[in-house]
Amino acid sequence: MQLETLDLLARKAGHEIRARALITLYRRQYEFVVAVAEEIRKHLGDRSFTTMVRFSVKLSEAAAHGLPVAAFSPHSAGYRDYRALAEEVIAQESLELRVETVGRLLPGVEA
C-alpha cells in the first residue's frame, strides 16, 4: 500500500522517489521472524536493503543515554549492522552515480 502511494507521489511530483525497506529487530533464532524477513524480501525484491539490523540491547541503551551507538558501543551487533547499512547505501549511490556519469558521457553505452 505504501509503495503505491510513493509511486503516485513520484508521478505527481515529477521526480523519482526511492524508498527501500529496512528489516530491524531481526532475531534469527525465531522461525517466525525469519519467515517474515524472507517474505518481505520476496515481495519487495530490490526495494529492501540486503542489510538487516539485528536486535541489540545496546541500541536502546545508547538512545537512553543520548549517545550514538558508535560512541556508546562500537563493538555491538547494532553498531556493526548500521555501519553495514551505511556501506550498502554508499555503494549503491556510488554505483548509480557511475552509471549516470557513463550514460551522460557515452550515450547509448551501458555501464
mmCIF file of N, CA and C in Angstrom:
data_model
loop_
_atom_site.group_PDB
_atom_site.id
_atom_site.type_symbol
_atom_site.label_atom_id
_atom_site.label_comp_id
_atom_site.label_asym_id
_atom_site.label_seq_id
_atom_site.Cartn_x
_atom_site.Cartn_y
_atom_site.Cartn_z
ATOM 1 N N MET A 1 0.818 -1.187 0.000
ATOM 2 C CA MET A 1 0.000 0.000 0.000
ATOM 3 C C MET A 1 0.870 1.263 0.000
ATOM 4 N N GLN A 2 1.869 1.319 0.891
ATOM 5 C CA GLN A 2 2.713 2.496 0.958
ATOM 6 C C GLN A 2 3.538 2.673 -0.316
ATOM 7 N N LEU A 3 3.943 1.568 -0.941
ATOM 8 C CA LEU A 3 4.733 1.672 -2.161
ATOM 9 C C LEU A 3 3.916 2.294 -3.283
ATOM 10 N N GLU A 4 2.638 1.934 -3.382
ATOM 11 C CA GLU A 4 1.781 2.536 -4.395
ATOM 12 C C GLU A 4 1.632 4.039 -4.136
ATOM 13 N N THR A 5 1.524 4.416 -2.869
ATOM 14 C CA THR A 5 1.423 5.833 -2.510
ATOM 15 C C THR A 5 2.687 6.574 -2.915
ATOM 16 N N LEU A 6 3.844 5.973 -2.655
ATOM 17 C CA LEU A 6 5.106 6.609 -3.050
ATOM 18 C C LEU A 6 5.215 6.723 -4.570
ATOM 19 N N ASP A 7 4.786 5.684 -5.285
ATOM 20 C CA ASP A 7 4.816 5.738 -6.751
ATOM 21 C C ASP A 7 3.912 6.850 -7.267
ATOM 22 N N LEU A 8 2.718 6.990 -6.704
ATOM 23 C CA LEU A 8 1.795 8.045 -7.095
ATOM 24 C C LEU A 8 2.399 9.413 -6.803
ATOM 25 N N LEU A 9 2.981 9.574 -5.626
ATOM 26 C CA LEU A 9 3.616 10.835 -5.253
ATOM 27 C C LEU A 9 4.761 11.176 -6.204
ATOM 28 N N ALA A 10 5.539 10.193 -6.577
ATOM 29 C CA ALA A 10 6.652 10.421 -7.506
ATOM 30 C C ALA A 10 6.135 10.900 -8.858
ATOM 31 N N ARG A 11 5.063 10.263 -9.348
ATOM 32 C CA ARG A 11 4.493 10.690 -10.635
ATOM 33 C C ARG A 11 3.960 12.115 -10.555
ATOM 34 N N LYS A 12 3.264 12.430 -9.471
ATOM 35 C CA LYS A 12 2.702 13.782 -9.298
ATOM 36 C C LYS A 12 3.803 14.827 -9.145
ATOM 37 N N ALA A 13 4.874 14.474 -8.438
ATOM 38 C CA ALA A 13 5.962 15.416 -8.190
ATOM 39 C C ALA A 13 6.884 15.548 -9.399
ATOM 40 N N GLY A 14 6.862 14.542 -10.267
ATOM 41 C CA GLY A 14 7.696 14.598 -11.456
ATOM 42 C C GLY A 14 9.143 14.213 -11.224
ATOM 43 N N HIS A 15 9.431 13.529 -10.141
ATOM 44 C CA HIS A 15 10.785 13.023 -9.943
ATOM 45 C C HIS A 15 10.727 11.704 -9.166
ATOM 46 N N GLU A 16 11.831 10.997 -9.230
ATOM 47 C CA GLU A 16 11.891 9.669 -8.638
ATOM 48 C C GLU A 16 12.014 9.733 -7.109
ATOM 49 N N ILE A 17 11.254 8.901 -6.453
ATOM 50 C CA ILE A 17 11.381 8.725 -5.014
ATOM 51 C C ILE A 17 11.753 7.262 -4.801
ATOM 52 N N ARG A 18 12.903 7.037 -4.212
ATOM 53 C CA ARG A 18 13.334 5.664 -3.979
ATOM 54 C C ARG A 18 13.209 5.333 -2.505
ATOM 55 N N ALA A 19 12.251 4.523 -2.195
ATOM 56 C CA ALA A 19 12.061 4.073 -0.820
ATOM 57 C C ALA A 19 12.446 2.601 -0.747
ATOM 58 N N ARG A 20 13.115 2.248 0.313
ATOM 59 C CA ARG A 20 13.514 0.857 0.499
ATOM 60 C C ARG A 20 13.193 0.437 1.920
ATOM 61 N N ALA A 21 12.845 -0.825 2.087
ATOM 62 C CA ALA A 21 12.516 -1.366 3.406
ATOM 63 C C ALA A 21 13.784 -1.801 4.124
ATOM 64 N N LEU A 22 13.805 -1.547 5.409
ATOM 65 C CA LEU A 22 14.907 -1.985 6.261
ATOM 66 C C LEU A 22 14.330 -2.897 7.329
ATOM 67 N N ILE A 23 14.810 -4.110 7.381
ATOM 68 C CA ILE A 23 14.365 -5.063 8.390
ATOM 69 C C ILE A 23 15.173 -4.808 9.657
ATOM 70 N N THR A 24 14.457 -4.502 10.743
ATOM 71 C CA THR A 24 15.117 -4.212 12.014
ATOM 72 C C THR A 24 14.607 -5.166 13.090
ATOM 73 N N LEU A 25 15.271 -5.139 14.219
ATOM 74 C CA LEU A 25 14.938 -6.011 15.356
ATOM 75 C C LEU A 25 14.940 -7.472 14.943
ATOM 76 N N TYR A 26 15.813 -7.797 14.006
ATOM 77 C CA TYR A 26 15.886 -9.145 13.448
ATOM 78 C C TYR A 26 16.493 -10.105 14.465
ATOM 79 N N ARG A 27 15.832 -11.227 14.666
ATOM 80 C CA ARG A 27 16.327 -12.287 15.560
ATOM 81 C C ARG A 27 16.225 -13.619 14.842
ATOM 82 N N ARG A 28 17.352 -14.088 14.389
ATOM 83 C CA ARG A 28 17.410 -15.315 13.585
ATOM 84 C C ARG A 28 16.895 -16.549 14.338
ATOM 85 N N GLN A 29 16.932 -16.540 15.654
ATOM 86 C CA GLN A 29 16.527 -17.732 16.405
ATOM 87 C C GLN A 29 15.012 -17.953 16.392
ATOM 88 N N TYR A 30 14.241 -16.980 15.929
ATOM 89 C CA TYR A 30 12.788 -17.139 15.876
ATOM 90 C C TYR A 30 12.350 -17.423 14.439
ATOM 91 N N GLU A 31 11.783 -18.597 14.209
ATOM 92 C CA GLU A 31 11.376 -19.000 12.857
ATOM 93 C C GLU A 31 10.409 -18.010 12.234
ATOM 94 N N PHE A 32 9.488 -17.478 13.031
ATOM 95 C CA PHE A 32 8.515 -16.531 12.504
ATOM 96 C C PHE A 32 9.208 -15.285 11.953
ATOM 97 N N VAL A 33 10.190 -14.769 12.677
ATOM 98 C CA VAL A 33 10.918 -13.573 12.251
ATOM 99 C C VAL A 33 11.654 -13.854 10.943
ATOM 100 N N VAL A 34 12.286 -15.007 10.846
ATOM 101 C CA VAL A 34 12.998 -15.399 9.625
ATOM 102 C C VAL A 34 12.013 -15.488 8.459
ATOM 103 N N ALA A 35 10.845 -16.088 8.693
ATOM 104 C CA ALA A 35 9.831 -16.232 7.646
ATOM 105 C C ALA A 35 9.316 -14.869 7.180
ATOM 106 N N VAL A 36 9.086 -13.957 8.128
ATOM 107 C CA VAL A 36 8.611 -12.617 7.766
ATOM 108 C C VAL A 36 9.672 -11.883 6.948
ATOM 109 N N ALA A 37 10.924 -11.969 7.368
ATOM 110 C CA ALA A 37 12.011 -11.316 6.630
ATOM 111 C C ALA A 37 12.109 -11.870 5.206
ATOM 112 N N GLU A 38 11.997 -13.178 5.059
ATOM 113 C CA GLU A 38 12.038 -13.794 3.728
ATOM 114 C C GLU A 38 10.866 -13.317 2.868
ATOM 115 N N GLU A 39 9.698 -13.212 3.480
ATOM 116 C CA GLU A 39 8.506 -12.762 2.747
ATOM 117 C C GLU A 39 8.655 -11.306 2.304
ATOM 118 N N ILE A 40 9.211 -10.477 3.167
ATOM 119 C CA ILE A 40 9.458 -9.075 2.806
ATOM 120 C C ILE A 40 10.388 -9.003 1.616
ATOM 121 N N ARG A 41 11.471 -9.735 1.676
ATOM 122 C CA ARG A 41 12.439 -9.716 0.571
ATOM 123 C C ARG A 41 11.829 -10.267 -0.713
ATOM 124 N N LYS A 42 11.043 -11.324 -0.593
ATOM 125 C CA LYS A 42 10.390 -11.920 -1.769
ATOM 126 C C LYS A 42 9.425 -10.923 -2.403
ATOM 127 N N HIS A 43 8.653 -10.251 -1.577
ATOM 128 C CA HIS A 43 7.634 -9.321 -2.067
ATOM 129 C C HIS A 43 8.242 -8.027 -2.601
ATOM 130 N N LEU A 44 9.260 -7.507 -1.918
ATOM 131 C CA LEU A 44 9.810 -6.203 -2.289
ATOM 132 C C LEU A 44 11.017 -6.276 -3.210
ATOM 133 N N GLY A 45 11.687 -7.411 -3.265
ATOM 134 C CA GLY A 45 12.849 -7.545 -4.140
ATOM 135 C C GLY A 45 13.909 -6.501 -3.821
ATOM 136 N N ASP A 46 14.304 -5.746 -4.843
ATOM 137 C CA ASP A 46 15.372 -4.760 -4.647
ATOM 138 C C ASP A 46 14.898 -3.507 -3.919
ATOM 139 N N ARG A 47 13.647 -3.503 -3.490
ATOM 140 C CA ARG A 47 13.156 -2.382 -2.691
ATOM 141 C C ARG A 47 13.380 -2.637 -1.198
ATOM 142 N N SER A 48 14.179 -3.644 -0.879
ATOM 143 C CA SER A 48 14.569 -3.869 0.515
ATOM 144 C C SER A 48 16.088 -3.928 0.574
ATOM 145 N N PHE A 49 16.624 -3.456 1.670
ATOM 146 C CA PHE A 49 18.069 -3.498 1.854
ATOM 147 C C PHE A 49 18.522 -4.933 2.091
ATOM 148 N N THR A 50 19.723 -5.227 1.669
ATOM 149 C CA THR A 50 20.330 -6.520 1.966
ATOM 150 C C THR A 50 20.649 -6.610 3.454
ATOM 151 N N THR A 51 21.136 -5.515 4.001
ATOM 152 C CA THR A 51 21.485 -5.452 5.417
ATOM 153 C C THR A 51 20.224 -5.537 6.268
ATOM 154 N N MET A 52 20.318 -6.312 7.343
ATOM 155 C CA MET A 52 19.253 -6.360 8.343
ATOM 156 C C MET A 52 19.868 -5.940 9.672
ATOM 157 N N VAL A 53 19.118 -5.188 10.458
ATOM 158 C CA VAL A 53 19.608 -4.749 11.759
ATOM 159 C C VAL A 53 19.076 -5.710 12.814
ATOM 160 N N ARG A 54 20.005 -6.412 13.430
ATOM 161 C CA ARG A 54 19.630 -7.382 14.457
ATOM 162 C C ARG A 54 19.183 -6.675 15.734
ATOM 163 N N PHE A 55 18.399 -7.389 16.522
ATOM 164 C CA PHE A 55 18.012 -6.885 17.832
ATOM 165 C C PHE A 55 19.280 -6.714 18.658
ATOM 166 N N SER A 56 19.390 -5.569 19.314
ATOM 167 C CA SER A 56 20.549 -5.319 20.159
ATOM 168 C C SER A 56 20.139 -4.397 21.302
ATOM 169 N N VAL A 57 20.330 -4.850 22.521
ATOM 170 C CA VAL A 57 20.021 -4.032 23.692
ATOM 171 C C VAL A 57 20.869 -2.758 23.676
ATOM 172 N N LYS A 58 22.059 -2.837 23.116
ATOM 173 C CA LYS A 58 22.961 -1.683 23.086
ATOM 174 C C LYS A 58 22.362 -0.518 22.303
ATOM 175 N N LEU A 59 21.526 -0.785 21.295
ATOM 176 C CA LEU A 59 20.869 0.295 20.558
ATOM 177 C C LEU A 59 19.935 1.077 21.486
ATOM 178 N N SER A 60 19.147 0.358 22.273
ATOM 179 C CA SER A 60 18.243 1.006 23.228
ATOM 180 C C SER A 60 19.017 1.739 24.315
ATOM 181 N N GLU A 61 20.063 1.113 24.808
ATOM 182 C CA GLU A 61 20.858 1.742 25.860
ATOM 183 C C GLU A 61 21.525 3.022 25.355
ATOM 184 N N ALA A 62 22.038 2.981 24.148
ATOM 185 C CA ALA A 62 22.672 4.172 23.572
ATOM 186 C C ALA A 62 21.654 5.307 23.461
ATOM 187 N N ALA A 63 20.448 4.990 22.971
ATOM 188 C CA ALA A 63 19.404 6.010 22.857
ATOM 189 C C ALA A 63 19.037 6.566 24.229
ATOM 190 N N ALA A 64 18.938 5.695 25.231
ATOM 191 C CA ALA A 64 18.588 6.129 26.581
ATOM 192 C C ALA A 64 19.642 7.072 27.166
ATOM 193 N N HIS A 65 20.895 6.886 26.770
ATOM 194 C CA HIS A 65 21.981 7.751 27.235
ATOM 195 C C HIS A 65 22.181 8.969 26.331
ATOM 196 N N GLY A 66 21.385 9.056 25.270
ATOM 197 C CA GLY A 66 21.502 10.190 24.360
ATOM 198 C C GLY A 66 22.771 10.174 23.537
ATOM 199 N N LEU A 67 23.262 8.985 23.258
ATOM 200 C CA LEU A 67 24.513 8.838 22.511
ATOM 201 C C LEU A 67 24.293 8.019 21.254
ATOM 202 N N PRO A 68 25.061 8.300 20.214
ATOM 203 C CA PRO A 68 25.018 7.408 19.053
ATOM 204 C C PRO A 68 25.638 6.067 19.433
ATOM 205 N N VAL A 69 25.137 5.008 18.853
ATOM 206 C CA VAL A 69 25.643 3.681 19.204
ATOM 207 C C VAL A 69 27.132 3.557 18.874
ATOM 208 N N ALA A 70 27.605 4.311 17.890
ATOM 209 C CA ALA A 70 29.033 4.280 17.543
ATOM 210 C C ALA A 70 29.898 4.746 18.706
ATOM 211 N N ALA A 71 29.392 5.682 19.493
ATOM 212 C CA ALA A 71 30.139 6.166 20.656
ATOM 213 C C ALA A 71 29.879 5.292 21.880
ATOM 214 N N PHE A 72 28.652 4.809 22.026
ATOM 215 C CA PHE A 72 28.264 4.052 23.206
ATOM 216 C C PHE A 72 28.803 2.624 23.200
ATOM 217 N N SER A 73 28.688 1.969 22.041
ATOM 218 C CA SER A 73 29.093 0.558 21.969
ATOM 219 C C SER A 73 29.539 0.201 20.547
ATOM 220 N N PRO A 74 30.740 0.628 20.183
ATOM 221 C CA PRO A 74 31.199 0.433 18.801
ATOM 222 C C PRO A 74 31.481 -1.024 18.414
ATOM 223 N N HIS A 75 31.409 -1.936 19.357
ATOM 224 C CA HIS A 75 31.630 -3.346 19.031
ATOM 225 C C HIS A 75 30.344 -4.159 19.064
ATOM 226 N N SER A 76 29.218 -3.479 19.244
ATOM 227 C CA SER A 76 27.942 -4.186 19.350
ATOM 228 C C SER A 76 27.418 -4.587 17.970
ATOM 229 N N ALA A 77 26.524 -5.565 17.989
ATOM 230 C CA ALA A 77 25.887 -6.013 16.742
ATOM 231 C C ALA A 77 25.111 -4.873 16.100
ATOM 232 N N GLY A 78 24.435 -4.062 16.912
ATOM 233 C CA GLY A 78 23.664 -2.941 16.373
ATOM 234 C C GLY A 78 24.535 -1.958 15.623
ATOM 235 N N TYR A 79 25.678 -1.619 16.206
ATOM 236 C CA TYR A 79 26.602 -0.710 15.525
ATOM 237 C C TYR A 79 27.106 -1.332 14.221
ATOM 238 N N ARG A 80 27.521 -2.589 14.285
ATOM 239 C CA ARG A 80 28.048 -3.245 13.077
ATOM 240 C C ARG A 80 26.986 -3.291 11.978
ATOM 241 N N ASP A 81 25.727 -3.545 12.366
ATOM 242 C CA ASP A 81 24.656 -3.620 11.366
ATOM 243 C C ASP A 81 24.379 -2.254 10.735
ATOM 244 N N TYR A 82 24.333 -1.207 11.545
ATOM 245 C CA TYR A 82 24.087 0.124 10.983
ATOM 246 C C TYR A 82 25.277 0.604 10.146
ATOM 247 N N ARG A 83 26.470 0.197 10.524
ATOM 248 C CA ARG A 83 27.635 0.527 9.703
ATOM 249 C C ARG A 83 27.545 -0.200 8.351
ATOM 250 N N ALA A 84 27.133 -1.470 8.384
ATOM 251 C CA ALA A 84 26.953 -2.226 7.141
ATOM 252 C C ALA A 84 25.873 -1.584 6.268
ATOM 253 N N LEU A 85 24.819 -1.081 6.903
ATOM 254 C CA LEU A 85 23.770 -0.387 6.151
ATOM 255 C C LEU A 85 24.327 0.860 5.481
ATOM 256 N N ALA A 86 25.100 1.633 6.213
ATOM 257 C CA ALA A 86 25.709 2.838 5.635
ATOM 258 C C ALA A 86 26.607 2.477 4.454
ATOM 259 N N GLU A 87 27.377 1.422 4.593
ATOM 260 C CA GLU A 87 28.245 0.990 3.498
ATOM 261 C C GLU A 87 27.423 0.535 2.294
ATOM 262 N N GLU A 88 26.311 -0.145 2.545
ATOM 263 C CA GLU A 88 25.439 -0.584 1.450
ATOM 264 C C GLU A 88 24.850 0.618 0.706
ATOM 265 N N VAL A 89 24.396 1.612 1.452
ATOM 266 C CA VAL A 89 23.818 2.807 0.831
ATOM 267 C C VAL A 89 24.877 3.540 0.014
ATOM 268 N N ILE A 90 26.053 3.715 0.572
ATOM 269 C CA ILE A 90 27.133 4.410 -0.137
ATOM 270 C C ILE A 90 27.518 3.658 -1.406
ATOM 271 N N ALA A 91 27.635 2.350 -1.322
ATOM 272 C CA ALA A 91 27.989 1.556 -2.505
ATOM 273 C C ALA A 91 26.921 1.685 -3.588
ATOM 274 N N GLN A 92 25.651 1.642 -3.202
ATOM 275 C CA GLN A 92 24.560 1.759 -4.171
ATOM 276 C C GLN A 92 24.557 3.141 -4.809
ATOM 277 N N GLU A 93 24.717 4.178 -4.000
ATOM 278 C CA GLU A 93 24.745 5.547 -4.532
ATOM 279 C C GLU A 93 25.931 5.728 -5.471
ATOM 280 N N SER A 94 27.076 5.163 -5.104
ATOM 281 C CA SER A 94 28.271 5.262 -5.935
ATOM 282 C C SER A 94 28.053 4.581 -7.283
ATOM 283 N N LEU A 95 27.446 3.394 -7.257
ATOM 284 C CA LEU A 95 27.155 2.668 -8.488
ATOM 285 C C LEU A 95 26.201 3.463 -9.374
ATOM 286 N N GLU A 96 25.150 4.008 -8.791
ATOM 287 C CA GLU A 96 24.181 4.781 -9.565
ATOM 288 C C GLU A 96 24.823 6.025 -10.165
ATOM 289 N N LEU A 97 25.714 6.658 -9.428
ATOM 290 C CA LEU A 97 26.413 7.837 -9.934
ATOM 291 C C LEU A 97 27.308 7.461 -11.110
ATOM 292 N N ARG A 98 28.009 6.316 -11.008
ATOM 293 C CA ARG A 98 28.870 5.875 -12.115
ATOM 294 C C ARG A 98 28.041 5.580 -13.356
ATOM 295 N N VAL A 99 26.932 4.893 -13.192
ATOM 296 C CA VAL A 99 26.063 4.561 -14.328
ATOM 297 C C VAL A 99 25.540 5.841 -14.968
ATOM 298 N N GLU A 100 25.116 6.787 -14.140
ATOM 299 C CA GLU A 100 24.611 8.062 -14.648
ATOM 300 C C GLU A 100 25.696 8.824 -15.404
ATOM 301 N N THR A 101 26.914 8.830 -14.872
ATOM 302 C CA THR A 101 28.029 9.543 -15.499
ATOM 303 C C THR A 101 28.389 8.912 -16.841
ATOM 304 N N VAL A 102 28.477 7.587 -16.888
ATOM 305 C CA VAL A 102 28.781 6.901 -18.140
ATOM 306 C C VAL A 102 27.685 7.190 -19.166
ATOM 307 N N GLY A 103 26.441 7.141 -18.747
ATOM 308 C CA GLY A 103 25.332 7.420 -19.651
ATOM 309 C C GLY A 103 25.375 8.836 -20.211
ATOM 310 N N ARG A 104 25.805 9.777 -19.390
ATOM 311 C CA ARG A 104 25.903 11.171 -19.824
ATOM 312 C C ARG A 104 27.089 11.356 -20.768
ATOM 313 N N LEU A 105 28.219 10.721 -20.484
ATOM 314 C CA LEU A 105 29.420 10.890 -21.299
ATOM 315 C C LEU A 105 29.403 10.059 -22.570
ATOM 316 N N LEU A 106 28.785 8.880 -22.487
ATOM 317 C CA LEU A 106 28.754 7.982 -23.634
ATOM 318 C C LEU A 106 27.322 7.511 -23.890
ATOM 319 N N PRO A 107 26.514 8.377 -24.486
ATOM 320 C CA PRO A 107 25.115 7.984 -24.732
ATOM 321 C C PRO A 107 25.046 6.677 -25.508
ATOM 322 N N GLY A 108 24.150 5.795 -25.077
ATOM 323 C CA GLY A 108 23.967 4.522 -25.752
ATOM 324 C C GLY A 108 24.852 3.414 -25.224
ATOM 325 N N VAL A 109 25.792 3.724 -24.321
ATOM 326 C CA VAL A 109 26.683 2.717 -23.756
ATOM 327 C C VAL A 109 26.229 2.427 -22.336
ATOM 328 N N GLU A 110 26.077 1.149 -22.022
ATOM 329 C CA GLU A 110 25.685 0.778 -20.661
ATOM 330 C C GLU A 110 26.922 0.583 -19.801
ATOM 331 N N ALA A 111 26.823 0.976 -18.530
ATOM 332 C CA ALA A 111 27.970 0.838 -17.614
ATOM 333 C C ALA A 111 28.112 -0.594 -17.158
#
